[in-house]
């Protein structure tokens, strides 16, 4: 059985905007807020691997017009 948290992050960081949006809109408000904040940290803080930064940037672009509510 696959861990639900692993499935969530695999979708969010998949670099497939449709998968990202589909997963993001399915989440409760609090999780959306937390995920968006984490993606922002991934793109602005040092020490993230360049591929992680790229995946987070693509995810942020995919959800930029989706409200947290």
PDB file of C-alpha atoms in Angstrom, residues 31-64:
ATOM      1  CA  UNK A  31      -3.777  21.650   3.493  1.00  0.00           C
ATOM      2  CA  UNK A  32      -3.898  23.976   0.484  1.00  0.00           C
ATOM      3  CA  UNK A  33      -2.489  26.791   2.588  1.00  0.00           C
ATOM      4  CA  UNK A  34       0.269  24.563   3.959  1.00  0.00           C
ATOM      5  CA  UNK A  35       1.223  23.135   0.588  1.00  0.00           C
ATOM      6  CA  UNK A  36       1.323  26.541  -1.093  1.00  0.00           C
ATOM      7  CA  UNK A  37       3.526  27.876   1.738  1.00  0.00           C
ATOM      8  CA  UNK A  38       5.851  24.892   1.463  1.00  0.00           C
ATOM      9  CA  UNK A  39       6.172  25.289  -2.305  1.00  0.00           C
ATOM     10  CA  UNK A  40       7.042  28.955  -1.827  1.00  0.00           C
ATOM     11  CA  UNK A  41       9.734  27.985   0.683  1.00  0.00           C
ATOM     12  CA  UNK A  42      11.094  25.437  -1.766  1.00  0.00           C
ATOM     13  CA  UNK A  43      11.487  28.143  -4.407  1.00  0.00           C
ATOM     14  CA  UNK A  44      12.908  30.836  -2.145  1.00  0.00           C
ATOM     15  CA  UNK A  45      15.070  29.117   0.460  1.00  0.00           C
ATOM     16  CA  UNK A  46      18.581  27.896  -0.146  1.00  0.00           C
ATOM     17  CA  UNK A  47      19.624  24.256   0.100  1.00  0.00           C
ATOM     18  CA  UNK A  48      16.876  22.815  -2.086  1.00  0.00           C
ATOM     19  CA  UNK A  49      18.068  20.700  -4.981  1.00  0.00           C
ATOM     20  CA  UNK A  50      17.627  22.502  -8.338  1.00  0.00           C
ATOM     21  CA  UNK A  51      15.255  19.771  -9.561  1.00  0.00           C
ATOM     22  CA  UNK A  52      13.100  20.233  -6.445  1.00  0.00           C
ATOM     23  CA  UNK A  53      13.032  23.983  -7.053  1.00  0.00           C
ATOM     24  CA  UNK A  54      11.957  23.385 -10.656  1.00  0.00           C
ATOM     25  CA  UNK A  55       9.172  21.014  -9.612  1.00  0.00           C
ATOM     26  CA  UNK A  56       7.941  23.442  -6.957  1.00  0.00           C
ATOM     27  CA  UNK A  57       8.005  26.338  -9.439  1.00  0.00           C
ATOM     28  CA  UNK A  58       5.915  24.374 -11.924  1.00  0.00           C
ATOM     29  CA  UNK A  59       3.450  23.452  -9.174  1.00  0.00           C
ATOM     30  CA  UNK A  60       3.136  27.077  -8.043  1.00  0.00           C
ATOM     31  CA  UNK A  61       2.499  28.193 -11.608  1.00  0.00           C
ATOM     32  CA  UNK A  62      -0.170  25.493 -11.991  1.00  0.00           C
ATOM     33  CA  UNK A  63      -2.066  26.569  -8.845  1.00  0.00           C
ATOM     34  CA  UNK A  64      -1.506  30.332  -9.023  1.00  0.00           C
TER      35      UNK A  64
END
